[in-house]
Amino acid sequence: MSAAVGISVELKDIIQEYPHKDGKGVLRVVSGVSMTLDRPGIIMLLGPSGCGKSTILHMMGGVRPIGVQTPTSGTVLIDGVPCSEAHDDAVMVFQRYANRPDLSVEDNVSFPFRLKHWRTRVAPAEAKSRVDAMLKAVGLDGHRRHLPSQLSGGQNQRVALARALVLKPRILLMDEPFGALDAQTRTEMQALLSVMLETNPCLVVFVTHDVTEALLLGDRVIVLSAQPAVIADDFAILEPRPRSATWQRSSEALKMEERILAQLHSASPGRGSLRVSV
Amino acid sequence: MWNPYEPLSARTTRVLGVSAVLFVLLAWTVLSASGWISQNKLPSPWRVVKAFSYLAWDSVNQRSLLWDATLWSVGRVLAAGLLVIAIGIPIGVLMGASPRVNSALSPLVDPFRSAPVVALLPIMVMWFGIGEWMKVLFLFFGAVVFLIPMVRDAVRAVPQAYWISARDLGASPFEAVWHAVLPLAMPRIADAVIVGISVMWTYITVAEYVNAGEGLGQLISNARRFSAMDQVFAGIIVIIAFALLSYQLMHFIKARLYPWETKL
């Protein structure tokens, strides 16, 4: 991973509360999370369902849900500057890709350049060449006229990935991006992501349920506890990508896997809702 | 038999549909021929066909009552339809795009969905007179109270993820609505228009009840005044036919405009 991109994302004492569904009191989802992410690479964010992984990811992107103050307390700093709005540094990729069904693959990837924000910052010719290059890079050059409904789930996620990277973000926020894909496609997408990051180095924060995925992709793994979330574990994986099947079966990898699983299990005592694919 | 998901061949569908219609026609014929019910109450199918041909071409006066009436009625529905689209869709979109606008307007709009629109006719007559405006505005009103909530719901039905994603990519809140939410709501907005226009066909007879010199509704109420039940039947069948035809046409156009819709 090239270190050409300097970036720092800092979370300080993040607390997040949502109003209870019955209207009485509040539900604490995140309870004092602090972390500093300051070098390009893939940060895997794991934790049991409902522990606030996505909430933290949304905070980093400056995407605010409606009607709730986020974070309830604490600060998110991007390069030391408090972040309160959606910003150019970070782009999100969602599990359900959010591709416009009425637009072709090409128009979906160039969608951001329809918006005033990017129209005033990126010249049309530059936008076009970026889109062309990105379509080739994700292997959709032959599908540029197709509609999302004519594509597979993996291809749709390629569109979403291309649409994010075409903006050259310094931070890529991925919210269980491959969670809805079948195993075969997920493996392909994981490989593609690795390759894409070689040419588009950025800080990736990747939320997942999948321990195997975390070990396959992560430069660093942060495990959150059950709701209300605190950081339960945080360690680095030094093995370079792509990681071989041999490494994945090595005692080092197995130990890491056990370490994560132990946290996830202790994080949710007696709860049957833990969704971890091992 | 009791499998709601059973795929039927086109032929089976057609055979079942046509035989049901034939059965009703047969029962109708038998009933009117039996003499149990007087021809004035239930004209035989044959008399309705004769009435239809008379309405289609009156050889004595050398004119087609049906053609003139249809043109007037279609014209009124079209005029009211354009009004509904031009006024109802923007209001519904605003309500769908902003809960604030919705909170303000929904008490003014939603109750009218269950209001007896027909009972409003005397009020419309008082306000707008007995001319063409009253008829078009009556149709407009009857349809727009259905259309506005449907358009609002169409906008609201678009998953929030599209709005959030667009915002994240740099869209202003308005741009996110315009570029990410509205395009996805369009097929259901088209459905709302289809329902609105269909509703108008059910109100056309009422709209043309008051002081209409022409129109399918007037044709029916005129025929009733002279107890020409066969012409009443013919008129009703023509209205149903036009309602069906416009429904099919609008669905065809919608499928052309939004081919991606069913695959959403």
Tab-separated table of N, CA, C and O in Angstrom, chain A residues 99-112 114 131-132 134-136 138-152 155-160 162-163 166:
chain	number	residue	atom	x	y	z
A	99	ASN	N	-27.631	2.060	-6.446
A	99	ASN	CA	-27.484	2.486	-7.838
A	99	ASN	C	-28.838	2.936	-8.372
A	99	ASN	O	-29.856	2.339	-8.056
A	100	ARG	N	-28.831	3.986	-9.201
A	100	ARG	CA	-30.086	4.433	-9.802
A	100	ARG	C	-30.537	3.408	-10.836
A	100	ARG	O	-29.825	3.160	-11.810
A	101	PRO	N	-31.711	2.802	-10.662
A	101	PRO	CA	-32.137	1.730	-11.571
A	101	PRO	C	-32.449	2.226	-12.978
A	101	PRO	O	-32.490	1.437	-13.916
A	102	ASP	N	-32.670	3.535	-13.110
A	102	ASP	CA	-33.049	4.076	-14.417
A	102	ASP	C	-31.844	4.584	-15.203
A	102	ASP	O	-31.991	5.048	-16.327
A	103	LEU	N	-30.658	4.509	-14.609
A	103	LEU	CA	-29.472	5.010	-15.301
A	103	LEU	C	-28.558	3.856	-15.683
A	103	LEU	O	-28.476	2.852	-14.964
A	104	SER	N	-27.857	4.033	-16.802
A	104	SER	CA	-26.909	3.017	-17.237
A	104	SER	C	-25.740	2.957	-16.264
A	104	SER	O	-25.563	3.840	-15.417
A	105	VAL	N	-24.949	1.912	-16.414
A	105	VAL	CA	-23.755	1.740	-15.585
A	105	VAL	C	-22.885	3.000	-15.664
A	105	VAL	O	-22.469	3.557	-14.647
A	106	GLU	N	-22.658	3.458	-16.890
A	106	GLU	CA	-21.798	4.625	-17.075
A	106	GLU	C	-22.381	5.855	-16.365
A	106	GLU	O	-21.666	6.577	-15.665
A	107	ASP	N	-23.693	6.072	-16.533
A	107	ASP	CA	-24.320	7.238	-15.908
A	107	ASP	C	-24.330	7.124	-14.388
A	107	ASP	O	-24.270	8.144	-13.688
A	108	ASN	N	-24.425	5.909	-13.875
A	108	ASN	CA	-24.349	5.731	-12.428
A	108	ASN	C	-22.971	6.109	-11.907
A	108	ASN	O	-22.864	6.775	-10.881
A	109	VAL	N	-21.934	5.673	-12.637
A	109	VAL	CA	-20.582	5.972	-12.162
A	109	VAL	C	-20.306	7.474	-12.255
A	109	VAL	O	-19.644	8.053	-11.398
A	110	SER	N	-20.863	8.129	-13.287
A	110	SER	CA	-20.620	9.574	-13.415
A	110	SER	C	-21.678	10.391	-12.673
A	110	SER	O	-21.678	11.618	-12.743
A	111	PHE	N	-22.547	9.693	-11.934
A	111	PHE	CA	-23.628	10.384	-11.214
A	111	PHE	C	-23.148	11.563	-10.352
A	111	PHE	O	-23.739	12.635	-10.393
A	112	PRO	N	-22.070	11.400	-9.565
A	112	PRO	CA	-21.670	12.525	-8.703
A	112	PRO	C	-21.391	13.808	-9.494
A	112	PRO	O	-21.601	14.897	-8.981
A	114	ARG	N	-23.018	15.011	-11.826
A	114	ARG	CA	-24.243	15.751	-12.125
A	114	ARG	C	-24.535	16.766	-11.033
A	114	ARG	O	-25.350	17.659	-11.215
A	131	VAL	N	-14.176	8.562	-15.343
A	131	VAL	CA	-15.218	7.533	-15.421
A	131	VAL	C	-14.765	6.390	-16.330
A	131	VAL	O	-14.897	5.212	-15.984
A	132	ASP	N	-14.195	6.751	-17.480
A	132	ASP	CA	-13.726	5.727	-18.414
A	132	ASP	C	-12.684	4.821	-17.765
A	132	ASP	O	-12.761	3.585	-17.847
A	134	MET	N	-12.169	4.314	-14.626
A	134	MET	CA	-12.732	3.552	-13.512
A	134	MET	C	-13.550	2.363	-14.012
A	134	MET	O	-13.484	1.272	-13.449
A	135	LEU	N	-14.312	2.569	-15.105
A	135	LEU	CA	-15.106	1.473	-15.659
A	135	LEU	C	-14.203	0.326	-16.104
A	135	LEU	O	-14.518	-0.851	-15.904
A	136	LYS	N	-13.064	0.688	-16.713
A	136	LYS	CA	-12.107	-0.346	-17.128
A	136	LYS	C	-11.545	-1.047	-15.904
A	136	LYS	O	-11.454	-2.274	-15.856
A	138	VAL	N	-12.733	-1.570	-12.928
A	138	VAL	CA	-13.608	-2.522	-12.217
A	138	VAL	C	-14.177	-3.580	-13.165
A	138	VAL	O	-14.997	-4.397	-12.754
A	139	GLY	N	-13.750	-3.543	-14.437
A	139	GLY	CA	-14.151	-4.584	-15.373
A	139	GLY	C	-15.572	-4.453	-15.890
A	139	GLY	O	-16.227	-5.442	-16.207
A	140	LEU	N	-16.061	-3.210	-15.965
A	140	LEU	CA	-17.426	-3.015	-16.463
A	140	LEU	C	-17.435	-2.238	-17.782
A	140	LEU	O	-18.466	-1.725	-18.197
A	141	ASP	N	-16.282	-2.170	-18.429
A	141	ASP	CA	-16.189	-1.398	-19.662
A	141	ASP	C	-17.176	-1.917	-20.708
A	141	ASP	O	-17.775	-1.146	-21.446
A	142	GLY	N	-17.379	-3.233	-20.728
A	142	GLY	CA	-18.295	-3.821	-21.712
A	142	GLY	C	-19.756	-3.708	-21.320
A	142	GLY	O	-20.637	-4.141	-22.062
A	143	HIS	N	-20.024	-3.157	-20.133
A	143	HIS	CA	-21.409	-3.089	-19.648
A	143	HIS	C	-21.895	-1.664	-19.476
A	143	HIS	O	-22.919	-1.442	-18.832
A	144	ARG	N	-21.183	-0.706	-20.067
A	144	ARG	CA	-21.486	0.682	-19.697
A	144	ARG	C	-22.894	1.113	-20.088
A	144	ARG	O	-23.466	1.994	-19.457
A	145	ARG	N	-23.486	0.475	-21.092
A	145	ARG	CA	-24.850	0.851	-21.489
A	145	ARG	C	-25.926	0.055	-20.743
A	145	ARG	O	-27.112	0.311	-20.905
A	146	HIS	N	-25.519	-0.904	-19.956
A	146	HIS	CA	-26.512	-1.753	-19.280
A	146	HIS	C	-27.139	-1.048	-18.086
A	146	HIS	O	-26.543	-0.175	-17.477
A	147	LEU	N	-28.361	-1.473	-17.771
A	147	LEU	CA	-29.033	-0.969	-16.578
A	147	LEU	C	-28.677	-1.859	-15.385
A	147	LEU	O	-28.372	-3.036	-15.564
A	148	PRO	N	-28.744	-1.300	-14.179
A	148	PRO	CA	-28.416	-2.106	-12.995
A	148	PRO	C	-29.212	-3.408	-12.913
A	148	PRO	O	-28.699	-4.413	-12.426
A	149	SER	N	-30.454	-3.392	-13.417
A	149	SER	CA	-31.263	-4.612	-13.339
A	149	SER	C	-30.718	-5.712	-14.235
A	149	SER	O	-31.076	-6.877	-14.077
A	150	GLN	N	-29.863	-5.333	-15.188
A	150	GLN	CA	-29.294	-6.342	-16.088
A	150	GLN	C	-27.981	-6.892	-15.541
A	150	GLN	O	-27.337	-7.708	-16.179
A	151	LEU	N	-27.588	-6.408	-14.367
A	151	LEU	CA	-26.312	-6.819	-13.795
A	151	LEU	C	-26.533	-7.757	-12.614
A	151	LEU	O	-27.602	-7.771	-12.003
A	152	SER	N	-25.479	-8.492	-12.271
A	152	SER	CA	-25.519	-9.330	-11.070
A	152	SER	C	-25.235	-8.468	-9.846
A	152	SER	O	-24.863	-7.298	-9.963
A	155	GLN	N	-21.665	-7.256	-9.857
A	155	GLN	CA	-21.444	-6.180	-10.827
A	155	GLN	C	-22.035	-4.870	-10.324
A	155	GLN	O	-21.457	-3.798	-10.501
A	156	ASN	N	-23.199	-4.938	-9.668
A	156	ASN	CA	-23.795	-3.730	-9.098
A	156	ASN	C	-22.886	-3.127	-8.032
A	156	ASN	O	-22.748	-1.908	-7.946
A	157	GLN	N	-22.260	-4.003	-7.242
A	157	GLN	CA	-21.368	-3.477	-6.213
A	157	GLN	C	-20.109	-2.892	-6.849
A	157	GLN	O	-19.538	-1.941	-6.326
A	158	ARG	N	-19.716	-3.417	-8.017
A	158	ARG	CA	-18.598	-2.811	-8.742
A	158	ARG	C	-18.949	-1.395	-9.167
A	158	ARG	O	-18.118	-0.484	-9.128
A	159	VAL	N	-20.197	-1.227	-9.611
A	159	VAL	CA	-20.654	0.111	-10.006
A	159	VAL	C	-20.546	1.068	-8.816
A	159	VAL	O	-20.014	2.167	-8.926
A	160	ALA	N	-21.022	0.608	-7.652
A	160	ALA	CA	-20.996	1.464	-6.468
A	160	ALA	C	-19.557	1.790	-6.065
A	160	ALA	O	-19.249	2.929	-5.692
A	162	ALA	N	-16.955	1.852	-8.094
A	162	ALA	CA	-16.416	2.774	-9.095
A	162	ALA	C	-16.934	4.189	-8.860
A	162	ALA	O	-16.188	5.166	-8.947
A	163	ARG	N	-18.216	4.301	-8.531
A	163	ARG	CA	-18.812	5.617	-8.307
A	163	ARG	C	-18.167	6.312	-7.105
A	163	ARG	O	-18.068	7.531	-7.060
A	166	VAL	N	-14.238	7.144	-8.152
A	166	VAL	CA	-14.098	8.117	-9.224
A	166	VAL	C	-13.936	9.523	-8.634
A	166	VAL	O	-13.443	10.447	-9.282
